[in-house]
mmCIF file of C-alpha atoms in Angstrom:
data_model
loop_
_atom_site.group_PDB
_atom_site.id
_atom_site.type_symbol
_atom_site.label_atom_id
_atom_site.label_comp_id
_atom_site.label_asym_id
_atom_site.label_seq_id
_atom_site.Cartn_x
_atom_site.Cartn_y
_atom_site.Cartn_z
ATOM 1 C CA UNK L 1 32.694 -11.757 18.437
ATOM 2 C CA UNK L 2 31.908 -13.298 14.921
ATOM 3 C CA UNK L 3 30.562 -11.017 12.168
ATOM 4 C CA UNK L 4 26.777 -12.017 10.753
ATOM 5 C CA UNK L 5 24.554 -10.793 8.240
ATOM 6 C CA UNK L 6 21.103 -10.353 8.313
ATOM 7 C CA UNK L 7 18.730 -8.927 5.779
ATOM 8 C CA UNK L 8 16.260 -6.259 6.149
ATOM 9 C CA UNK L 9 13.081 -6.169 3.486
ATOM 10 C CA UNK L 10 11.202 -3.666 2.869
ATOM 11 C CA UNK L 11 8.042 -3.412 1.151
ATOM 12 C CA UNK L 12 6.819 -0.593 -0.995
ATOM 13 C CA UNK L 13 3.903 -0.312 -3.239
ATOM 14 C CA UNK L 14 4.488 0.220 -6.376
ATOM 15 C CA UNK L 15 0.907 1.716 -7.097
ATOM 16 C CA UNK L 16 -1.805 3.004 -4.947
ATOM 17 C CA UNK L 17 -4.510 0.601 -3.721
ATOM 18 C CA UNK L 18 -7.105 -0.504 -5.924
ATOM 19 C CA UNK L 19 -10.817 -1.388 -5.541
ATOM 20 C CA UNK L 20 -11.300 -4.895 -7.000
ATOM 21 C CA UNK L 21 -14.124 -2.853 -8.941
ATOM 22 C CA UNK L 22 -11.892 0.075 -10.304
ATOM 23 C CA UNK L 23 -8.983 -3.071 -11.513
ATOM 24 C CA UNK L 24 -10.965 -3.761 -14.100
ATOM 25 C CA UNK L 25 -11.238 -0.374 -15.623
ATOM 26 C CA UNK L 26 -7.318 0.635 -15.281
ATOM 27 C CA UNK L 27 -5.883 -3.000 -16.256
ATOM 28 C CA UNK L 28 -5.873 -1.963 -20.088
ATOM 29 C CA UNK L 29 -4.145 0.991 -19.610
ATOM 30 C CA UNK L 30 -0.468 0.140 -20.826
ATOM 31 C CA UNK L 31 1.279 3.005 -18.187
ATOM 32 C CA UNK L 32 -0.543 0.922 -15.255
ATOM 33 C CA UNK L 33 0.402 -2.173 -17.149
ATOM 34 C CA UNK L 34 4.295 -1.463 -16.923
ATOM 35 C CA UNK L 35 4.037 -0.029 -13.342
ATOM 36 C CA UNK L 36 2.581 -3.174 -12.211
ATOM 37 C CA UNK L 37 5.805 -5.279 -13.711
ATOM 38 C CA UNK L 38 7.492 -4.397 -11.177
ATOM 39 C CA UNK L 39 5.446 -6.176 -8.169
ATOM 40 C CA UNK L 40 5.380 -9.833 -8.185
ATOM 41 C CA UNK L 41 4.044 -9.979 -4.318
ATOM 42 C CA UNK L 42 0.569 -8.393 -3.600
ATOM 43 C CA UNK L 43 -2.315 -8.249 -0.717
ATOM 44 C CA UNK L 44 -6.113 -8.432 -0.622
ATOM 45 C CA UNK L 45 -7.717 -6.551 1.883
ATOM 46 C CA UNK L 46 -11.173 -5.306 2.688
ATOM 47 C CA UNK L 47 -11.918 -1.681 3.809
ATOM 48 C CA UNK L 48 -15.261 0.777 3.640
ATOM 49 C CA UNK L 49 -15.921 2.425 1.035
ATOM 50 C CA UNK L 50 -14.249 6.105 1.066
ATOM 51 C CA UNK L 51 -16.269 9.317 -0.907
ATOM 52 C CA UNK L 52 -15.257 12.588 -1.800
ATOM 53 C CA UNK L 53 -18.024 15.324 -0.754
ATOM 54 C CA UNK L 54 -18.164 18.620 -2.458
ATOM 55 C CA UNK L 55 -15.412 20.159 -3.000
ATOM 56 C CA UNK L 56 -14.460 23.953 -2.192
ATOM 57 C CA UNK L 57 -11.969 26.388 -4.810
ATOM 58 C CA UNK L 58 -10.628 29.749 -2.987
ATOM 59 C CA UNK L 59 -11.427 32.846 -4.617
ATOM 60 C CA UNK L 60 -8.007 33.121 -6.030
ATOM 61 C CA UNK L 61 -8.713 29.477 -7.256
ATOM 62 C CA UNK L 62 -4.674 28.583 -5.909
ATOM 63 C CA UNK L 63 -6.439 25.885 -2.961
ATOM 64 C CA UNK L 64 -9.219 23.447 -3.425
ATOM 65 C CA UNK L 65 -10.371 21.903 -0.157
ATOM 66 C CA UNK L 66 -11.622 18.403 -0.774
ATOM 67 C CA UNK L 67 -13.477 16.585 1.702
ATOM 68 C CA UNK L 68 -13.424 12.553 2.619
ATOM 69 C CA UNK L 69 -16.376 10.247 4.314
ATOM 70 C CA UNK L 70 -16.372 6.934 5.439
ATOM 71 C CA UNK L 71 -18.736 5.022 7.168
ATOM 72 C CA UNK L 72 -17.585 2.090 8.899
ATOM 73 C CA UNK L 73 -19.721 -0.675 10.216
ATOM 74 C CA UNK L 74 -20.354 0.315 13.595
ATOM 75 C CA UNK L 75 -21.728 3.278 12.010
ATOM 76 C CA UNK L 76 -19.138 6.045 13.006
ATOM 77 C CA UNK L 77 -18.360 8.338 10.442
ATOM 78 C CA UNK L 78 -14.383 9.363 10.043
ATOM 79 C CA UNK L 79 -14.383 13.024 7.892
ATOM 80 C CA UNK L 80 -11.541 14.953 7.044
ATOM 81 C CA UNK L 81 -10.228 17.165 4.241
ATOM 82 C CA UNK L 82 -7.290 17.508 2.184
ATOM 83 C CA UNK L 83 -6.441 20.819 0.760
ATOM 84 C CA UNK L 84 -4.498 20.973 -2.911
ATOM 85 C CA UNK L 85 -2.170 23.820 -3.903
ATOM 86 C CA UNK L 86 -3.321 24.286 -7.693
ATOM 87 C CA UNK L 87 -0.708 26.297 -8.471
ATOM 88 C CA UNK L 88 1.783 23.230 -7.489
ATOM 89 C CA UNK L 89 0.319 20.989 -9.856
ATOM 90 C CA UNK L 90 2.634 19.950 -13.020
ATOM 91 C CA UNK L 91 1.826 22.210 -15.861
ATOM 92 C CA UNK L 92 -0.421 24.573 -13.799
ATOM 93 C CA UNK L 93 -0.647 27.905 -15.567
ATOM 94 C CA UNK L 94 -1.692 30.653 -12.632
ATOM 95 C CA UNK L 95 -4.498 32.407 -12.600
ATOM 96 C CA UNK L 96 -5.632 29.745 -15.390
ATOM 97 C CA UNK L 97 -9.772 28.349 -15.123
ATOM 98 C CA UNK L 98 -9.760 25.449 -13.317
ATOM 99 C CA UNK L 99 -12.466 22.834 -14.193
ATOM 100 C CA UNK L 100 -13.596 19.584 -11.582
ATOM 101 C CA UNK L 101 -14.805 16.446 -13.103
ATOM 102 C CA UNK L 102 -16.543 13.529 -10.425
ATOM 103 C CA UNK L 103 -17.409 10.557 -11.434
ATOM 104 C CA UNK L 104 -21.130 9.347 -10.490
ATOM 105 C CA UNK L 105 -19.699 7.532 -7.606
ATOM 106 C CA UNK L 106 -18.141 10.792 -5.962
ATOM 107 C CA UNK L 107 -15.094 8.313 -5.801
ATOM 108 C CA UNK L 108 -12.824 9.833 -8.501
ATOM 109 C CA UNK L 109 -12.259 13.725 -9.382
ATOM 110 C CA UNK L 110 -10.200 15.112 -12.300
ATOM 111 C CA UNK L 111 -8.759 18.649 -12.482
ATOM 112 C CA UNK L 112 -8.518 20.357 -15.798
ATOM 113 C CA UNK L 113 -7.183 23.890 -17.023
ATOM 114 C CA UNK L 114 -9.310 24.954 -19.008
ATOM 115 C CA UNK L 115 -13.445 25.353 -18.933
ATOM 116 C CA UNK L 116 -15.916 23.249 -19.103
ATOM 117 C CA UNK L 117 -16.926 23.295 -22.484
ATOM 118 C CA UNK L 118 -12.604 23.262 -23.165
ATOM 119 C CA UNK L 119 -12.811 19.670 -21.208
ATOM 120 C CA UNK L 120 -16.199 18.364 -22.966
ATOM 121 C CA UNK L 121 -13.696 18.947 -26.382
ATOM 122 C CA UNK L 122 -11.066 17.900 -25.139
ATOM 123 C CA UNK L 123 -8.948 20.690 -25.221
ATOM 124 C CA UNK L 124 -8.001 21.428 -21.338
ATOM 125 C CA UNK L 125 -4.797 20.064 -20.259
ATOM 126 C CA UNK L 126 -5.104 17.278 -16.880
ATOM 127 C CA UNK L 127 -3.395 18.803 -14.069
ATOM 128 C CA UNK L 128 -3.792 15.683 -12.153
ATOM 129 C CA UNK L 129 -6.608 12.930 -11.018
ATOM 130 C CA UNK L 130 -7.089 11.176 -7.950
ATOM 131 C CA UNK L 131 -9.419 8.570 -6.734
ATOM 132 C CA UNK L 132 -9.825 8.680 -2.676
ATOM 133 C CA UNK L 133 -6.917 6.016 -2.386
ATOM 134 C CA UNK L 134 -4.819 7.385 -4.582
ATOM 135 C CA UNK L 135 -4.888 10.876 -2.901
ATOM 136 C CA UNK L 136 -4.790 9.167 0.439
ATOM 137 C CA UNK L 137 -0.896 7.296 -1.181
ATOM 138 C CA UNK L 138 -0.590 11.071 -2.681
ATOM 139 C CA UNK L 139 -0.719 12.472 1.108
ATOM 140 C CA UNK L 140 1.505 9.937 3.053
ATOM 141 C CA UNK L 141 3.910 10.012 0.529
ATOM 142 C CA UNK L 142 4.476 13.436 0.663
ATOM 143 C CA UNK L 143 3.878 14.681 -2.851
ATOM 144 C CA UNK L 144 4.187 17.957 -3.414
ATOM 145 C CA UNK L 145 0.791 20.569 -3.390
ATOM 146 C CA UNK L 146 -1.074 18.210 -1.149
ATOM 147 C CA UNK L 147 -1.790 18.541 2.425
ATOM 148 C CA UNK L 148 -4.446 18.282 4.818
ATOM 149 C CA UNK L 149 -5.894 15.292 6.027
ATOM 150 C CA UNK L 150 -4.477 15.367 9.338
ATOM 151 C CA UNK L 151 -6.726 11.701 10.200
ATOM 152 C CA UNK L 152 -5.209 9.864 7.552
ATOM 153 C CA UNK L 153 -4.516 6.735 9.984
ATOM 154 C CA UNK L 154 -8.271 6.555 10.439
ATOM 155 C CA UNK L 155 -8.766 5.676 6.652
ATOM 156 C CA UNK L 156 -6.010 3.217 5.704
ATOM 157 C CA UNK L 157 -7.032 0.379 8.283
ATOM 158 C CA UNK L 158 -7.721 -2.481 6.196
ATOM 159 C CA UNK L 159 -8.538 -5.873 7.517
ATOM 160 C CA UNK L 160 -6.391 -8.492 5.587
ATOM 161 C CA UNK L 161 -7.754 -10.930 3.683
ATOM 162 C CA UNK L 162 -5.011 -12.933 1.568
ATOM 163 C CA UNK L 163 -1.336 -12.620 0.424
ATOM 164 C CA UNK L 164 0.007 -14.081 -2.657
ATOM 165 C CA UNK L 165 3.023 -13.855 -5.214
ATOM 166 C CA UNK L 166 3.257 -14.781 -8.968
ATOM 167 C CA UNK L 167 6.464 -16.165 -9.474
ATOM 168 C CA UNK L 168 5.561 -16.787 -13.600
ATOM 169 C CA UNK L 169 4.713 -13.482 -14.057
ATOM 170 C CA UNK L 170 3.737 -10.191 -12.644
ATOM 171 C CA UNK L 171 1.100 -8.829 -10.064
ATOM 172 C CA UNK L 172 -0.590 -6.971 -12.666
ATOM 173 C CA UNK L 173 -1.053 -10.552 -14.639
ATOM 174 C CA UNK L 174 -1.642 -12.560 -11.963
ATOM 175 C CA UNK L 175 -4.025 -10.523 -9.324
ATOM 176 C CA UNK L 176 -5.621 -7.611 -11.499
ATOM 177 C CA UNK L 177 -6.120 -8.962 -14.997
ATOM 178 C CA UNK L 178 -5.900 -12.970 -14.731
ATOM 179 C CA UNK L 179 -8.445 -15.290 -13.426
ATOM 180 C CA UNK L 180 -7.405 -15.169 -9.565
ATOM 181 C CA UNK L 181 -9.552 -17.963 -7.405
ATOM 182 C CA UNK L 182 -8.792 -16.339 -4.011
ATOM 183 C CA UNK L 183 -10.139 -13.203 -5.442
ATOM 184 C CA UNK L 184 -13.431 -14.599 -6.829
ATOM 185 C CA UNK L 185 -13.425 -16.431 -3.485
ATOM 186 C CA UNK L 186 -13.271 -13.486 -1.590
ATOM 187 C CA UNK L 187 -15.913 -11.558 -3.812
ATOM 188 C CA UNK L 188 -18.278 -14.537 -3.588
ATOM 189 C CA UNK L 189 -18.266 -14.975 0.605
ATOM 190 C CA UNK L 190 -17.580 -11.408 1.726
ATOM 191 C CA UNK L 191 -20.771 -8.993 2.409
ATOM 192 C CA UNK L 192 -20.575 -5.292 1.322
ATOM 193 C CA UNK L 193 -19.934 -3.183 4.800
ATOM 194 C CA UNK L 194 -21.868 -0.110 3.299
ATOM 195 C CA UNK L 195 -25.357 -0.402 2.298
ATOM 196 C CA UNK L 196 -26.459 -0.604 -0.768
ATOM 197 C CA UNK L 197 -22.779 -0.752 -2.382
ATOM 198 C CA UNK L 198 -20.970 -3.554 -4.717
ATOM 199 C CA UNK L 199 -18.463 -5.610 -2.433
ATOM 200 C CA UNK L 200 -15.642 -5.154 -5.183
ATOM 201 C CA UNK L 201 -15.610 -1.627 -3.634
ATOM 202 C CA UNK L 202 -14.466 -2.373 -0.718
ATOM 203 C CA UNK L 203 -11.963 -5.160 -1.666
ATOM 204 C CA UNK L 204 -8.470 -3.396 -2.294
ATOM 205 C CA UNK L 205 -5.662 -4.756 -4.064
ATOM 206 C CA UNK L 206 -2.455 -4.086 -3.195
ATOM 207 C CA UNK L 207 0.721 -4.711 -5.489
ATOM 208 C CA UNK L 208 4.226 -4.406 -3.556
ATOM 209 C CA UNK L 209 8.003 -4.409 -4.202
ATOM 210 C CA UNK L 210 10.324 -5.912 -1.819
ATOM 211 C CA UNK L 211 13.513 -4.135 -1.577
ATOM 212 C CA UNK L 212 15.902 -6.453 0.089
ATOM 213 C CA UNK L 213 19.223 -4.762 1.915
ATOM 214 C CA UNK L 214 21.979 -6.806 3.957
ATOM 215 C CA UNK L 215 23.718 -5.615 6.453
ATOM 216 C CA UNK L 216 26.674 -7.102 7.960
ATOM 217 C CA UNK L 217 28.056 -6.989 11.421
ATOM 218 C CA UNK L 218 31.669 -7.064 11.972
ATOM 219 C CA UNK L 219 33.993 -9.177 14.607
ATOM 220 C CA UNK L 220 36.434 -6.456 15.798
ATOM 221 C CA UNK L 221 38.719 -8.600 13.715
ATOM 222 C CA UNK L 222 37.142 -8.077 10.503
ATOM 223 C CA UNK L 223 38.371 -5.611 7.488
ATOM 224 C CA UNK L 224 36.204 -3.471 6.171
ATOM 225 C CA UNK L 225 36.792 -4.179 2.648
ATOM 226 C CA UNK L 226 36.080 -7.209 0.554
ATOM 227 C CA UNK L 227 32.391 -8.396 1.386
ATOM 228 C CA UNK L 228 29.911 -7.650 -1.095
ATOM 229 C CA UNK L 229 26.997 -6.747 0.573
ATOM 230 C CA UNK L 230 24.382 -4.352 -1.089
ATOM 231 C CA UNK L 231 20.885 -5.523 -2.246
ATOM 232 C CA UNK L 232 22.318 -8.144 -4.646
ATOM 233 C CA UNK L 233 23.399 -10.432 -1.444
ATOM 234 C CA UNK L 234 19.987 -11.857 -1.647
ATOM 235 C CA UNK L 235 17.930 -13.683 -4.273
ATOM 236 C CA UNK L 236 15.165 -11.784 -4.731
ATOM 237 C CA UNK L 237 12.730 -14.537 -5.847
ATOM 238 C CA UNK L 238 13.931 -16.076 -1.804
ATOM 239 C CA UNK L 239 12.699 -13.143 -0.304
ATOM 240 C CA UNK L 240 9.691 -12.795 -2.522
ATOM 241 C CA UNK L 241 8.863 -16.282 -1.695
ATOM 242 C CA UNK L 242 10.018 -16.489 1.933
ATOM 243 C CA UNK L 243 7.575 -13.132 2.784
ATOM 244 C CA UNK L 244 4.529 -14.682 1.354
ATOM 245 C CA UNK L 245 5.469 -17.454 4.070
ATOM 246 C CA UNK L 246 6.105 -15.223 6.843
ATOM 247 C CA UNK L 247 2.522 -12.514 6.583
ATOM 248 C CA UNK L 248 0.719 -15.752 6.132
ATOM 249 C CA UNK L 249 2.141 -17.869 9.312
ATOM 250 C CA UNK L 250 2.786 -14.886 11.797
ATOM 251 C CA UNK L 251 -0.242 -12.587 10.521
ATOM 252 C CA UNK L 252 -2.737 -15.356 10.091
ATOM 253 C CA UNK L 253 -4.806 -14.870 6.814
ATOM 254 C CA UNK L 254 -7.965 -15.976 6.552
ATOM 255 C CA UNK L 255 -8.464 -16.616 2.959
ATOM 256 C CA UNK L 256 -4.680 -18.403 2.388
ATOM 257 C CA UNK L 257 -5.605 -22.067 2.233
ATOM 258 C CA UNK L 258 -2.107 -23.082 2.872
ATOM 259 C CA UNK L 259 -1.131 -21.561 6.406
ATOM 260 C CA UNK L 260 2.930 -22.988 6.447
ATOM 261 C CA UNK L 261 2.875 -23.872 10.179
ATOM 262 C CA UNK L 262 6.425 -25.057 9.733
ATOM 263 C CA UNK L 263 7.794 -21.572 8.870
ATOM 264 C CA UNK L 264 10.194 -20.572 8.436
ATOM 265 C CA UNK L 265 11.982 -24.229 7.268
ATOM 266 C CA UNK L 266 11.321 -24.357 3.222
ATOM 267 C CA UNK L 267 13.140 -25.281 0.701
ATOM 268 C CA UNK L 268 12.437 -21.567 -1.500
ATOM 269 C CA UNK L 269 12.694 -19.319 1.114
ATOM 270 C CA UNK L 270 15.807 -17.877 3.414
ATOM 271 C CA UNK L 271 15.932 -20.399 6.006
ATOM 272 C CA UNK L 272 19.281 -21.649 4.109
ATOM 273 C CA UNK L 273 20.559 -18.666 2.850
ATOM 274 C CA UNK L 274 23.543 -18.288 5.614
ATOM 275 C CA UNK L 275 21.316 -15.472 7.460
ATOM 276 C CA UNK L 276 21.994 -14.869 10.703
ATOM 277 C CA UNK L 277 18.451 -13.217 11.188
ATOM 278 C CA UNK L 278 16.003 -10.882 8.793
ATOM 279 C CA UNK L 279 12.941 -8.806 9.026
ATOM 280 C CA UNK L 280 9.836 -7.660 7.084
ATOM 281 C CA UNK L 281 8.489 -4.014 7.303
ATOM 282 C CA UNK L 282 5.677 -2.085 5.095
ATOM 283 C CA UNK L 283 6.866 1.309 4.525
ATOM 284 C CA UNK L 284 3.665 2.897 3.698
ATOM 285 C CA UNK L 285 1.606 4.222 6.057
ATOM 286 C CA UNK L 286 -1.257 1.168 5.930
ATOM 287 C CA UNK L 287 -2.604 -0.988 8.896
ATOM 288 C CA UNK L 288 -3.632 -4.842 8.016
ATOM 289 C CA UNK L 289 -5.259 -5.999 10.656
ATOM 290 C CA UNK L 290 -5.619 -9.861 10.756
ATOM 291 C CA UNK L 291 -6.575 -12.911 12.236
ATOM 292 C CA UNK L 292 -3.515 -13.163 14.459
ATOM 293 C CA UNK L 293 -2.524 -9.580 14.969
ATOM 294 C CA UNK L 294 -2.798 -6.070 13.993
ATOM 295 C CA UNK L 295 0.482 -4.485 11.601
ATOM 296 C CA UNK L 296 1.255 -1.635 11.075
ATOM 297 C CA UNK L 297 3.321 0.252 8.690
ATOM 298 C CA UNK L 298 4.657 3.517 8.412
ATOM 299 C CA UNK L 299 6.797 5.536 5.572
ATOM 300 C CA UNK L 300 9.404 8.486 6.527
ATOM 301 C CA UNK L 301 8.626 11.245 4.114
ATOM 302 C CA UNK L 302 12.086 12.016 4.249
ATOM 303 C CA UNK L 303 13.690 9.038 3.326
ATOM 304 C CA UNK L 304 10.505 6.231 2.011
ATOM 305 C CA UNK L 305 11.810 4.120 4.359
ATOM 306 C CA UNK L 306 10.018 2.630 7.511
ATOM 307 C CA UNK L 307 9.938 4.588 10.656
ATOM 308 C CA UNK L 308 10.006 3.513 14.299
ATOM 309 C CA UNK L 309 6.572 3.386 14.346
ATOM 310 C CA UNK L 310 6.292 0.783 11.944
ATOM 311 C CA UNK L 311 5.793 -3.016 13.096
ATOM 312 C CA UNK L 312 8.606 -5.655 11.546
ATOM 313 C CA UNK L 313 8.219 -9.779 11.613
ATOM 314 C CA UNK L 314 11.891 -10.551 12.751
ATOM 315 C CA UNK L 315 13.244 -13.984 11.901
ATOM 316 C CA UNK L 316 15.720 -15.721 14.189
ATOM 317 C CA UNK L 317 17.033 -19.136 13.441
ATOM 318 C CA UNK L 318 13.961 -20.751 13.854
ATOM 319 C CA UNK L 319 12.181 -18.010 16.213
ATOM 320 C CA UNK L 320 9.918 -15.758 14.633
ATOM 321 C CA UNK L 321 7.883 -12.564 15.758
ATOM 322 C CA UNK L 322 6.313 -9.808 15.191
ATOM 323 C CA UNK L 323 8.173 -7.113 16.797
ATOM 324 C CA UNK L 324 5.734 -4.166 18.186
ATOM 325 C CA UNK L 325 8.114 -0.790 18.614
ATOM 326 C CA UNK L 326 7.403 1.284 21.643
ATOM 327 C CA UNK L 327 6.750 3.885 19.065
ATOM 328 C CA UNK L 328 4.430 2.356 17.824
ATOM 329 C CA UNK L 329 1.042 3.329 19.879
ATOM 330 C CA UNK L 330 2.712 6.753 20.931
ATOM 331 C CA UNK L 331 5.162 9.812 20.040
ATOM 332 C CA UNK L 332 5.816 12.545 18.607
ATOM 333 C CA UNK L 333 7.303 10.615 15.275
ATOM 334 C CA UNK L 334 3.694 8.257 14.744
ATOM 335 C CA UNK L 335 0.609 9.454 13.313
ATOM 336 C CA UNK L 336 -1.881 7.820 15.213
ATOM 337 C CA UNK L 337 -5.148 8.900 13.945
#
């Protein structure tokens, strides 16, 4: 038996989705700025618009209860709440006041300790912030304090619109503060699913690190010492580029002009990198749902890495796929809502 390698990439976000509204607000803020640096492949995708409703505080003011609404266009509404231990919030003095700030769009809530009038100076301490995707990432990542929200599945379907990468800069220059045509594109044709709303709500950005790891597969022959392996085995900018190919061919995009029907032959991508086979997988716990099928990923909150729920595009030699688990519609181990 001969040894081979393949590769398996996963992708991670490096921030939590952003309305194509809200981009414009946060892409000044230099912490964003450097968090973005490190994603040079991204997504556009289209979703309702999700609202917080009015939150609850326990008498002991230790658990606020924070409900979520979305409307979707057939007119079903998908509620559910997610409850936040104060007291497990960084720099959370108990038994301290606790003040709530919403924004006029019920879309974004702040928590402060200290009263009112101590936030209107400036004087109360943030304990922490979310808008509704960013405590929807919070949840299916696992952080700490935050639970609830036992439908989460129901609220991170997005329908996909385009995939892109900047190989000059960064996903934070290229997507959320430069001039991007498929955006404007998008912004121009799409119509708003919720009445009355701005379309750039309901147009998500998402900016992604690929994390590339080869394996190797020994011949009984083989020693087990002297191959390199490790993430390094791979040129990143090959499996940044080589992705953006593969989403776009097997997915089907409808807003990529370019649709690479010869995938996955290129001259930038892995097809000559000596791989015996390689895969894609999202480990967060998002849907895309697109032209040519529905994917799904899925994030272990052990381990960040993709469970066996989560779909893969698998690369053969010149076969490609998109592999659907058995997992993946049923188990114990999915989340399915």
């Amino acid at each position: 038996m001969d040894s081979s390698r393949i590769a398996l990439n996963y992708l991670r976000l490096v921030y939590p989705p952003v309305s194509s509204f809200e981009a414009e607000y946060i892409v000044s803020d230099s912490e964003v700025k450097a968090v973005l640096e490190d994603s040079n492949f991204y997504m556009i995708a289209k979703r309702p618009q999700i609202f917080f409703g009015h939150p609850e505080i326990s008498s002991d003011e230790t658990l606020l209860t924070l409900p979520l609404k979305m409307t979707l266009d057939t007119g079903e509404t998908v509620e559910d709440c997610a409850e936040i231990n104060l007291d497990e919030l960084p720099s959370s003095s108990p038994h301290a006041d606790i003040t709530l700030s919403f924004d006029e769009r019920h879309k974004f809530i702040s928590i402060h300790e200290g009263s009112a009038s101590e936030v209107d100076a400036d004087r109360a301490p943030l304990l922490d912030w979310f808008t509704t995707e960013k405590l929807l990432f919070d949840r299916w990542r696992n952080k700490p304090g935050i639970s609830g929200l036992h439908h989460l599945r129901k609220f991170t379907n997005y329908e996909l619109l385009y995939v892109g990468i900047s190989n000059e800069n960064n996903t934070g220059v290229r997507l959320f503060s430069g001039s991007h045509e498929a955006r404007q594109r998008i912004l121009n044709n799409e119509f708003a699913i919720y009445g009355g709303g701005r379309i750039s709500e309901e147009i998500y950005l998402f900016a992604f690190d690929i994390e590339p790891v080869s394996v190797r597969t020994l011949a009984l022959t083989d020693r087990l010492t002297g191959h390199p392996g490790g993430p390094d085995f791979l040129e990143k900018k090959k499996v940044i580029a080589d992705a953006e190919k593969a989403f776009i061919d097997l997915l089907g995009v409808k807003y990529n002009r370019t649709k690479y029907e010869n995938y996955p032959k290129g001259k930038d991508g892995l097809y000559t990198s000596g791989l015996s086979g390689y895969m894609y997988q999202i480990a967060e716990s998002i849907t895309l749902v697109a032209e040519n099928c529905t994917f799904r990923g899925d994030r272990d909150l052990l381990t960040g890495y993709p469970t066996n729920c989560a779909n893969a595009l698998v690369i053969r030699d010149e076969l490609t796929t998109v592999f659907d688990p058995p997992d993946s519609n049923e188990g114990d181990d999915c989340s399915t809502d």
